[in-house]
PDB file of C-alpha atoms in Angstrom:
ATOM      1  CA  UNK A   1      17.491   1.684  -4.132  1.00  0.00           C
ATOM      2  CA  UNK A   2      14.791  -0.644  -5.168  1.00  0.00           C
ATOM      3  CA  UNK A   3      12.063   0.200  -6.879  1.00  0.00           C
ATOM      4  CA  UNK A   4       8.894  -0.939  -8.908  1.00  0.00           C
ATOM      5  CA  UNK A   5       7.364   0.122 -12.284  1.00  0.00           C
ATOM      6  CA  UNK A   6       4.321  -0.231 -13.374  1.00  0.00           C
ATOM      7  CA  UNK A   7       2.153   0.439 -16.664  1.00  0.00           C
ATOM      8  CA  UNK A   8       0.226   3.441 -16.861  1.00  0.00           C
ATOM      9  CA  UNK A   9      -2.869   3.559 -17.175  1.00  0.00           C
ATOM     10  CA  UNK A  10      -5.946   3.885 -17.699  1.00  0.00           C
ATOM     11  CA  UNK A  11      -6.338   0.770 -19.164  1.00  0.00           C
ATOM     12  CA  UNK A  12     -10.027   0.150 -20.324  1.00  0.00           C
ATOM     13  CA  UNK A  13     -11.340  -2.981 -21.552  1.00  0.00           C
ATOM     14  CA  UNK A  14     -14.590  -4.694 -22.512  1.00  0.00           C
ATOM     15  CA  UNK A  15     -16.047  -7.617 -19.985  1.00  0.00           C
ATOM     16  CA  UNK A  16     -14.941 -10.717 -21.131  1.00  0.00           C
ATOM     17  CA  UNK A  17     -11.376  -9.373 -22.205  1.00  0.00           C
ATOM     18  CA  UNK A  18      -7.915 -10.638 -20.832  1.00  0.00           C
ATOM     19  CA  UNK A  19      -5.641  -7.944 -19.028  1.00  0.00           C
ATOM     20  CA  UNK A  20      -1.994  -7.546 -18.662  1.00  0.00           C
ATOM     21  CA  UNK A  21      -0.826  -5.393 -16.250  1.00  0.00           C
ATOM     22  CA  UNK A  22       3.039  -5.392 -16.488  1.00  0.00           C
ATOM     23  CA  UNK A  23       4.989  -4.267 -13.726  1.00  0.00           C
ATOM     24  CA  UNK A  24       9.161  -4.704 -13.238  1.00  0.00           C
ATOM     25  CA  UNK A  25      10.841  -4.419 -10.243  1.00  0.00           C
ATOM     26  CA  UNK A  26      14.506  -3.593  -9.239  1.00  0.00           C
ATOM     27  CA  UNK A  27      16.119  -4.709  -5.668  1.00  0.00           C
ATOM     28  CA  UNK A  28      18.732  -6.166  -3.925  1.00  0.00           C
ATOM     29  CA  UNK A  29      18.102  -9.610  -2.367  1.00  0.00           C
ATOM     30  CA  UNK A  30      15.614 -11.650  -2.595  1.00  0.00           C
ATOM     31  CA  UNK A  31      12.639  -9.408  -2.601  1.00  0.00           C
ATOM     32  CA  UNK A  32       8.569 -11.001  -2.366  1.00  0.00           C
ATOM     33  CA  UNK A  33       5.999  -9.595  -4.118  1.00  0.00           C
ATOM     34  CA  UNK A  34       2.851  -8.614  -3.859  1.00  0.00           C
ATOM     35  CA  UNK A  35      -0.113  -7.219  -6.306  1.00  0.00           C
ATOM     36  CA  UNK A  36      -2.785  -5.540  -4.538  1.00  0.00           C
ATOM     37  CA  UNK A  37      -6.102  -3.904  -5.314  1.00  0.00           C
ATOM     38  CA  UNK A  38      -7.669  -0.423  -4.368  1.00  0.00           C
ATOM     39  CA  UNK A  39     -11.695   0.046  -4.658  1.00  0.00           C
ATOM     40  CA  UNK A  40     -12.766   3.465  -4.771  1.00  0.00           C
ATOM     41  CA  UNK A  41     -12.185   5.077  -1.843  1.00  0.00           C
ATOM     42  CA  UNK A  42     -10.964   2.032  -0.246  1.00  0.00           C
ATOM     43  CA  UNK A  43      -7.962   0.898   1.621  1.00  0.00           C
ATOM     44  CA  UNK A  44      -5.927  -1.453  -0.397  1.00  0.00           C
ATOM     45  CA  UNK A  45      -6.510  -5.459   0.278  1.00  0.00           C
ATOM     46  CA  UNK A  46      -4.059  -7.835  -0.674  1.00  0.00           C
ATOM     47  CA  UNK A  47      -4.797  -9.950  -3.823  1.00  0.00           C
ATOM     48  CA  UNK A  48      -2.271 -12.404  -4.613  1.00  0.00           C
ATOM     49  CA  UNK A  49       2.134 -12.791  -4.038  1.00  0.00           C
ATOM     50  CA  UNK A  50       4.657 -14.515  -4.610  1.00  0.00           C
ATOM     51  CA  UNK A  51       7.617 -15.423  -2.422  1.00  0.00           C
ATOM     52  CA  UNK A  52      10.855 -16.618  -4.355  1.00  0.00           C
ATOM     53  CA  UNK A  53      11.161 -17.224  -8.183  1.00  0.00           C
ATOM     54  CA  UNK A  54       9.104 -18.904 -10.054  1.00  0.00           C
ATOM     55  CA  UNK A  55       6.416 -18.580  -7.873  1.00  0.00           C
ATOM     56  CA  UNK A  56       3.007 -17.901  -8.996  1.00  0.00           C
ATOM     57  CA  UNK A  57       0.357 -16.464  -7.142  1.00  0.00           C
ATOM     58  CA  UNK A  58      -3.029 -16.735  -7.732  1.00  0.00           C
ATOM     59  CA  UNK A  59      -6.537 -14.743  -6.460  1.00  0.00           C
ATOM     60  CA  UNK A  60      -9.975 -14.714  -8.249  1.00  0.00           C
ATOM     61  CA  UNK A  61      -8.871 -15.554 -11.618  1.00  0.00           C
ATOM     62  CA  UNK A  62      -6.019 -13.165 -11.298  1.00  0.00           C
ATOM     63  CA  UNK A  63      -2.796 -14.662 -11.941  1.00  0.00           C
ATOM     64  CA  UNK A  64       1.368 -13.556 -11.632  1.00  0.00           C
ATOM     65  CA  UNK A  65       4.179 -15.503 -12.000  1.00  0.00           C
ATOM     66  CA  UNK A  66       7.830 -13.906 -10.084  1.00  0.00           C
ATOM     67  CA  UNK A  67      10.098 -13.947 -13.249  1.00  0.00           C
ATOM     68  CA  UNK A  68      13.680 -13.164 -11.553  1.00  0.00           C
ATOM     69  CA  UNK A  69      15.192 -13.722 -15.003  1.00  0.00           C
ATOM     70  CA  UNK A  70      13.251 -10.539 -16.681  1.00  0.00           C
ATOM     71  CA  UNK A  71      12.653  -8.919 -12.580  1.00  0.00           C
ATOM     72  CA  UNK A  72       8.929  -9.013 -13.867  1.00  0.00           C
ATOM     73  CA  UNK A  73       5.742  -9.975 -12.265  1.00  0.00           C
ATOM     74  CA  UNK A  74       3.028  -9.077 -14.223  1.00  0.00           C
ATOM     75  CA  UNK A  75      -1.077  -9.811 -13.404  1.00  0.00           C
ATOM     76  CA  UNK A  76      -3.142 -11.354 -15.958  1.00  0.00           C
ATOM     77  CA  UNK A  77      -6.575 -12.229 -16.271  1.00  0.00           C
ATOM     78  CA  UNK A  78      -8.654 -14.174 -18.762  1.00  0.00           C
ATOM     79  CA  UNK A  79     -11.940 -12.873 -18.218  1.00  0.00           C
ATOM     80  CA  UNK A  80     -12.517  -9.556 -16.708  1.00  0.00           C
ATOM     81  CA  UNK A  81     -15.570  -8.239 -15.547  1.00  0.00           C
ATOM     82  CA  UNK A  82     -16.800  -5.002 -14.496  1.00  0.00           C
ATOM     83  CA  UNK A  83     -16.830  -5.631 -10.806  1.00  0.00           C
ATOM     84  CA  UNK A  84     -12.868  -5.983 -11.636  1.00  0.00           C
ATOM     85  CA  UNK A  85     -12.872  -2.154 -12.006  1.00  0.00           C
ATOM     86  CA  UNK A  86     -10.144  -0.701  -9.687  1.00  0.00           C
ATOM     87  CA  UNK A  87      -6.742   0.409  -9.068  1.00  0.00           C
ATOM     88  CA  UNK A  88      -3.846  -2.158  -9.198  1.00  0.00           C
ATOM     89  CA  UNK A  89      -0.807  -1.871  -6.900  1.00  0.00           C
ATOM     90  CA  UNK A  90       2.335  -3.963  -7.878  1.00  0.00           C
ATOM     91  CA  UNK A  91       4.570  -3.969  -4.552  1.00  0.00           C
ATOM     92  CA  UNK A  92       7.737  -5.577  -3.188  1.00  0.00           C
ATOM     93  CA  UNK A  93       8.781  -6.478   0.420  1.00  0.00           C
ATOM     94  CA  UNK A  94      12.566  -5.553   1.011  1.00  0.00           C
ATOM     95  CA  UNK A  95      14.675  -8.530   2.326  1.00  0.00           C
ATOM     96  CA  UNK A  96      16.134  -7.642   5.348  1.00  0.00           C
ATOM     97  CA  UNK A  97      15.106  -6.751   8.830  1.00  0.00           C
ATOM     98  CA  UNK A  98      11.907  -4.419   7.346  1.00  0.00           C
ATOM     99  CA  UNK A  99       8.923  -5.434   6.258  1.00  0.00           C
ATOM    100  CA  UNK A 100       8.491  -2.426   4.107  1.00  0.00           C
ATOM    101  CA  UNK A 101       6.766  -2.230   1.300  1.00  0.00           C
ATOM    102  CA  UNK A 102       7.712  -0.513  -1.802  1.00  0.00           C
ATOM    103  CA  UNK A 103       4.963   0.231  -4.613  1.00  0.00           C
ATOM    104  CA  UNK A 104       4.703   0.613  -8.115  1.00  0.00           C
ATOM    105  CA  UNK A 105       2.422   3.758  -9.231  1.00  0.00           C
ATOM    106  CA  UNK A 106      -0.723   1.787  -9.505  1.00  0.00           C
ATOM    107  CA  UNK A 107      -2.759   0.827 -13.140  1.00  0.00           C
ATOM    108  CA  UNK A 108      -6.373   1.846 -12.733  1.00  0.00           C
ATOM    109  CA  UNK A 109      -8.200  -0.300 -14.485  1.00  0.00           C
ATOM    110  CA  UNK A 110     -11.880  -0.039 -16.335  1.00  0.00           C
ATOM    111  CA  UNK A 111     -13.932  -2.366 -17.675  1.00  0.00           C
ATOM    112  CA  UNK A 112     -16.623  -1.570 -19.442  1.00  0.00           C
ATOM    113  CA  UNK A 113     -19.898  -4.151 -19.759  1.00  0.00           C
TER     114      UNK A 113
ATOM    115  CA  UNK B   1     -14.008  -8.552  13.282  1.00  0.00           C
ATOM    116  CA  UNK B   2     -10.336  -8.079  13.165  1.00  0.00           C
ATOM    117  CA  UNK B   3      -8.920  -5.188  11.297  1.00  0.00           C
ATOM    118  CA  UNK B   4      -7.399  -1.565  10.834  1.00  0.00           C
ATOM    119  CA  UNK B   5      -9.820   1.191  11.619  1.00  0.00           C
ATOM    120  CA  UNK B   6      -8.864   4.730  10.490  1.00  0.00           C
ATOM    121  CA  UNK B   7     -11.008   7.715  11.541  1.00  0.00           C
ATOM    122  CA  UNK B   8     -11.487  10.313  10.710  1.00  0.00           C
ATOM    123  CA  UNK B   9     -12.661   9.117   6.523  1.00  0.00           C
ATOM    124  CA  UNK B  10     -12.690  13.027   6.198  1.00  0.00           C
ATOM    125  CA  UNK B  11     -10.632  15.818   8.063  1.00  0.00           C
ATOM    126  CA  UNK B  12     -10.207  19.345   7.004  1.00  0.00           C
ATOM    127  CA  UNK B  13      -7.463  21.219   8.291  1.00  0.00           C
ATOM    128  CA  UNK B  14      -6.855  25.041   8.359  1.00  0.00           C
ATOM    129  CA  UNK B  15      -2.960  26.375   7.227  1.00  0.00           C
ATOM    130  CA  UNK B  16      -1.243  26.523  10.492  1.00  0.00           C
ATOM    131  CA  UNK B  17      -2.706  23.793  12.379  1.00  0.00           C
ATOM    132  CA  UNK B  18      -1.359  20.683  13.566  1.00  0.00           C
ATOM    133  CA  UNK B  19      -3.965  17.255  13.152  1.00  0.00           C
ATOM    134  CA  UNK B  20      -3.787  13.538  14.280  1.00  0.00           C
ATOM    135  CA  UNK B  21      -5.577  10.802  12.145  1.00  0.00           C
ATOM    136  CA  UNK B  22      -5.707   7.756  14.411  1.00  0.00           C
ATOM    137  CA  UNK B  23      -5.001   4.248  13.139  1.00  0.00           C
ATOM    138  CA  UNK B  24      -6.289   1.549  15.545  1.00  0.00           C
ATOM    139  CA  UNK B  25      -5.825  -2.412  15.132  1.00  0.00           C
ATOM    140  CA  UNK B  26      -6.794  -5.267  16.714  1.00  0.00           C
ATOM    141  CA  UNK B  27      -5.438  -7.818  14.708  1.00  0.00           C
ATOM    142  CA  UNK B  28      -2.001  -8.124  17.464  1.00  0.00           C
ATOM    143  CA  UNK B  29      -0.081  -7.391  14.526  1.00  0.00           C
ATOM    144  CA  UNK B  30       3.794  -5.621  15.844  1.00  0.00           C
ATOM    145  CA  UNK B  31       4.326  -3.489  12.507  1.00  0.00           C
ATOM    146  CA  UNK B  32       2.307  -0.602  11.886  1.00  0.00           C
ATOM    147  CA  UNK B  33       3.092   1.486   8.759  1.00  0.00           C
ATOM    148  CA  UNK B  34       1.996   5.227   7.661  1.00  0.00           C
ATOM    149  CA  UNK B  35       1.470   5.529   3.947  1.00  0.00           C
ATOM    150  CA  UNK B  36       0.565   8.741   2.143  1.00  0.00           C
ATOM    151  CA  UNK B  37      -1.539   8.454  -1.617  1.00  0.00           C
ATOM    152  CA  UNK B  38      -1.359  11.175  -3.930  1.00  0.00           C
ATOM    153  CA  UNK B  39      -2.665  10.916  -7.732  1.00  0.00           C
ATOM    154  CA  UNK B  40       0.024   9.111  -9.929  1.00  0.00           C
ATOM    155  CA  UNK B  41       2.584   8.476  -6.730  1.00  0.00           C
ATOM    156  CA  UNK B  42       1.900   5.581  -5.594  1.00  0.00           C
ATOM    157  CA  UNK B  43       1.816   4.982  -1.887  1.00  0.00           C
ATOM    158  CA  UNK B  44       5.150   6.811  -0.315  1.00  0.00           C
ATOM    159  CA  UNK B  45       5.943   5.382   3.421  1.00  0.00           C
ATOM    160  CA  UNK B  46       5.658   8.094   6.256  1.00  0.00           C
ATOM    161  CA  UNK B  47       6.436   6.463   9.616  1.00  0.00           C
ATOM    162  CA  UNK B  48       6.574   2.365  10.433  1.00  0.00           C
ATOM    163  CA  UNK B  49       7.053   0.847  13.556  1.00  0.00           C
ATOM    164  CA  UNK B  50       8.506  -2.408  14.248  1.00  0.00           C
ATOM    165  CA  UNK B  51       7.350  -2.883  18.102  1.00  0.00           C
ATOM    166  CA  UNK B  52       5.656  -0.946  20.919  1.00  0.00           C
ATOM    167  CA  UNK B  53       7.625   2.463  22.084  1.00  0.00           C
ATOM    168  CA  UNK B  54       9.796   2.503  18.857  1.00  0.00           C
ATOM    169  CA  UNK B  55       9.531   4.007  15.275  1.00  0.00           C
ATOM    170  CA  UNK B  56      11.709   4.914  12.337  1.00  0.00           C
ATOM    171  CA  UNK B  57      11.229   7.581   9.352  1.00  0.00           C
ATOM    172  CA  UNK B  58      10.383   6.338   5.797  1.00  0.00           C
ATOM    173  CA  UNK B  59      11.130   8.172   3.002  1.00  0.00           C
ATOM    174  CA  UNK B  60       8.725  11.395   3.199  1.00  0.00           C
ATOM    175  CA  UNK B  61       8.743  11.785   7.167  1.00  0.00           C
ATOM    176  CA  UNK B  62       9.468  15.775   7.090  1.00  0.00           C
ATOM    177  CA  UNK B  63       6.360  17.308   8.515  1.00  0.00           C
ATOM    178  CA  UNK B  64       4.861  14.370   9.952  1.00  0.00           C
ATOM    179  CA  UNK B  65       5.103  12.971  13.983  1.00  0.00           C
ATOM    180  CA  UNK B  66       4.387   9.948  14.927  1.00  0.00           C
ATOM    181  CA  UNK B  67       3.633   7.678  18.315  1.00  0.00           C
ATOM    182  CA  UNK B  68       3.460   4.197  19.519  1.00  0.00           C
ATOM    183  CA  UNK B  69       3.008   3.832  22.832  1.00  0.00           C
ATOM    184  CA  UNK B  70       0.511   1.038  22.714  1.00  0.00           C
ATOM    185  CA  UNK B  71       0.886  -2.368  20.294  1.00  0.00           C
ATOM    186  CA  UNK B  72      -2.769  -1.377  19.040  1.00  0.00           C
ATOM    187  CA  UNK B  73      -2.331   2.411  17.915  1.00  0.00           C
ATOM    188  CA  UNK B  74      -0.637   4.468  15.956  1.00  0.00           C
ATOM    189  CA  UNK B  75      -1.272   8.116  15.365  1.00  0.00           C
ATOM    190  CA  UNK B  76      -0.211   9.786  13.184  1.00  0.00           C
ATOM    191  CA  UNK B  77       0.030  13.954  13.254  1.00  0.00           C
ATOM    192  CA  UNK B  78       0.427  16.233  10.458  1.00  0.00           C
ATOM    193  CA  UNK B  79       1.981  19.469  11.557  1.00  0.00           C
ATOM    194  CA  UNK B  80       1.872  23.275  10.195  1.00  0.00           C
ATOM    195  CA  UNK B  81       5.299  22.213   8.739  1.00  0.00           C
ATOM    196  CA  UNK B  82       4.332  20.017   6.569  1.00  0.00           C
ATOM    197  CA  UNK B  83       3.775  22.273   3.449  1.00  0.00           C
ATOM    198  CA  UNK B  84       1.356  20.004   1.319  1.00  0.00           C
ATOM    199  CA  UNK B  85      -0.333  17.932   3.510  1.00  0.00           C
ATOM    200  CA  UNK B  86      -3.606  17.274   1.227  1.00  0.00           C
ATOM    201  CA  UNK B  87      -3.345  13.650   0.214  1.00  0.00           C
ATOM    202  CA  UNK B  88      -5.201  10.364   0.844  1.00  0.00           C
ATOM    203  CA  UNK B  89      -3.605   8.856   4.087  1.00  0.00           C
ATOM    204  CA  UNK B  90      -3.254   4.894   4.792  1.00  0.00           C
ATOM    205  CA  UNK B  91      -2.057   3.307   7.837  1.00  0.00           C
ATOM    206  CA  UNK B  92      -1.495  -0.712   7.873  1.00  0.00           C
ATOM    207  CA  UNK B  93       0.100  -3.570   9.660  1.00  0.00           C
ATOM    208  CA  UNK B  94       2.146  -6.899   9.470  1.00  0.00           C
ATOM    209  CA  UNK B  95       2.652  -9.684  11.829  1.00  0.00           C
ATOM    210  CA  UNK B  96       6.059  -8.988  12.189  1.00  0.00           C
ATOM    211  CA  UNK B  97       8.937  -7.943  10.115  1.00  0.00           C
ATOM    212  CA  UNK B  98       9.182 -11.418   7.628  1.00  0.00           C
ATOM    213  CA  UNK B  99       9.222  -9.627   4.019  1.00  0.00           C
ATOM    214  CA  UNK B 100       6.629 -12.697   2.957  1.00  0.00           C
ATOM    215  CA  UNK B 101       3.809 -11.400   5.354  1.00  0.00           C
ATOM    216  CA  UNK B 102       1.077  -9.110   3.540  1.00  0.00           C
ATOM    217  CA  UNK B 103       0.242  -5.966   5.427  1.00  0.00           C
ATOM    218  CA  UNK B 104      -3.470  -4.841   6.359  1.00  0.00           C
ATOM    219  CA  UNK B 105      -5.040  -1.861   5.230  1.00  0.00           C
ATOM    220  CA  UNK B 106      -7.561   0.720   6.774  1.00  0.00           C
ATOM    221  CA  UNK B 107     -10.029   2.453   4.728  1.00  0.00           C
ATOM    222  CA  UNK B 108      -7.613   5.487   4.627  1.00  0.00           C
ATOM    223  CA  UNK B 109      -7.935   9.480   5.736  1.00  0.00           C
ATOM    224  CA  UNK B 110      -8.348  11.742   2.703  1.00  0.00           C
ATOM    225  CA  UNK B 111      -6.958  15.329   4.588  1.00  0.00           C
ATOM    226  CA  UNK B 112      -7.707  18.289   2.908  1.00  0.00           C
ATOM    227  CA  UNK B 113      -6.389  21.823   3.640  1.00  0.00           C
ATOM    228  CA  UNK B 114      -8.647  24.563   3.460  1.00  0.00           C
TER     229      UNK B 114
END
């Protein structure tokens, strides 16, 4: 079935430092996909996708480019900052008749001024 | 403002009983999607529904009802069979079922047996 993997974290960083976050996917089809943040004790809220290869999606200074080559779309950032503190949800949307959702583990992130 | 609303943020629930967290929206979206949160998981889908008055079981539906008798709700009730109900729960909702729409998220339910 398809399915998402993510890095594990905790990743912790200084401010000012760039981030990876890597995340794979496997599916069928032509999956989107989405990265999405979580705030502590938050809902999640959508931060950036990408619809077909070679798409990049872009939110904030966050950035991910849909690799179908490698099935990869990792998040980077060139500057984070502590506000960017949070946990990170790589996600795809099944093509089909669904709009389901499948998600990664999540990354929590900390950044540390 | 449009948006999800969840209530209750906090619910306790005895072993035994049966609970509903409610999941409201007023954003006239047609999908509506249970998600349960536990440490290191992920998000693992419960219930979604696709239109008013019909629903289908995601991958961890044992234990859990749900209803959708109007476009806006979408309760959701954990019952005594569910045998580890304690997690964070999120409800959301698409426009529709096009796999390039984002879903919405409430603020979540954490449920907590005590």
């Amino acid at each position: 079935g398809n399915s998402v993997t993510q890095m594990e974290g905790p990743v912790t960083l200084s401010e000012e430092a760039f981030l990876t976050i890597n995340c794979t996917y496997t599916a069928t089809g032509y999956p989107s996909l989405f990265w999405y943040v979580q705030y502590p004790g938050e809902g999640l809220q959508l931060l950036l996708k990408a619809t077909k290869a070679d798409d990049k999606g872009s939110n904030k200074g966050f950035e991910a480019t849909y690799r179908k080559e490698t099935t990869s779309f990792h998040l980077e950032k060139g500057s984070v900052q502590v506000s960017d503190s949070a946990v990170y949800f790589c996600a795809l949307s099944e093509s089909g008749a669904t709009n389901k959702l499948i998600f990664g583990t999540g990354t929590l992130l900390a950044v540390q001024p | 403002d449009g948006g999800i609303t969840q209530s209750p943020k906090y619910l306790f629930r005895k072993e035994g009983q049966n609970v509903t967290l409610s999941c409201e929206q007023n954003l006239n979206h047609d999908a509506m999607y249970w998600y349960r949160q536990d440490p290191g998981q992920g998000l693992r889908l419960i219930y979604y529904s696709q239109i008013v008055n019909d629903f289908q079981k995601g991958d961890i539906a044992e234990g859990y009802s749900v209803s959708r008798e109007k476009k806006e709700s979408f309760p959701l009730t954990v019952t005594s069979a569910q045998k580890n109900p304690t997690a964070f729960y999120l409800c959301a909702s698409s426009i529709g079922n096009s796999r390039n729409t984002e879903a919405f998220f409430g603020q979540g339910t954490r449920l907590t047996v005590v």
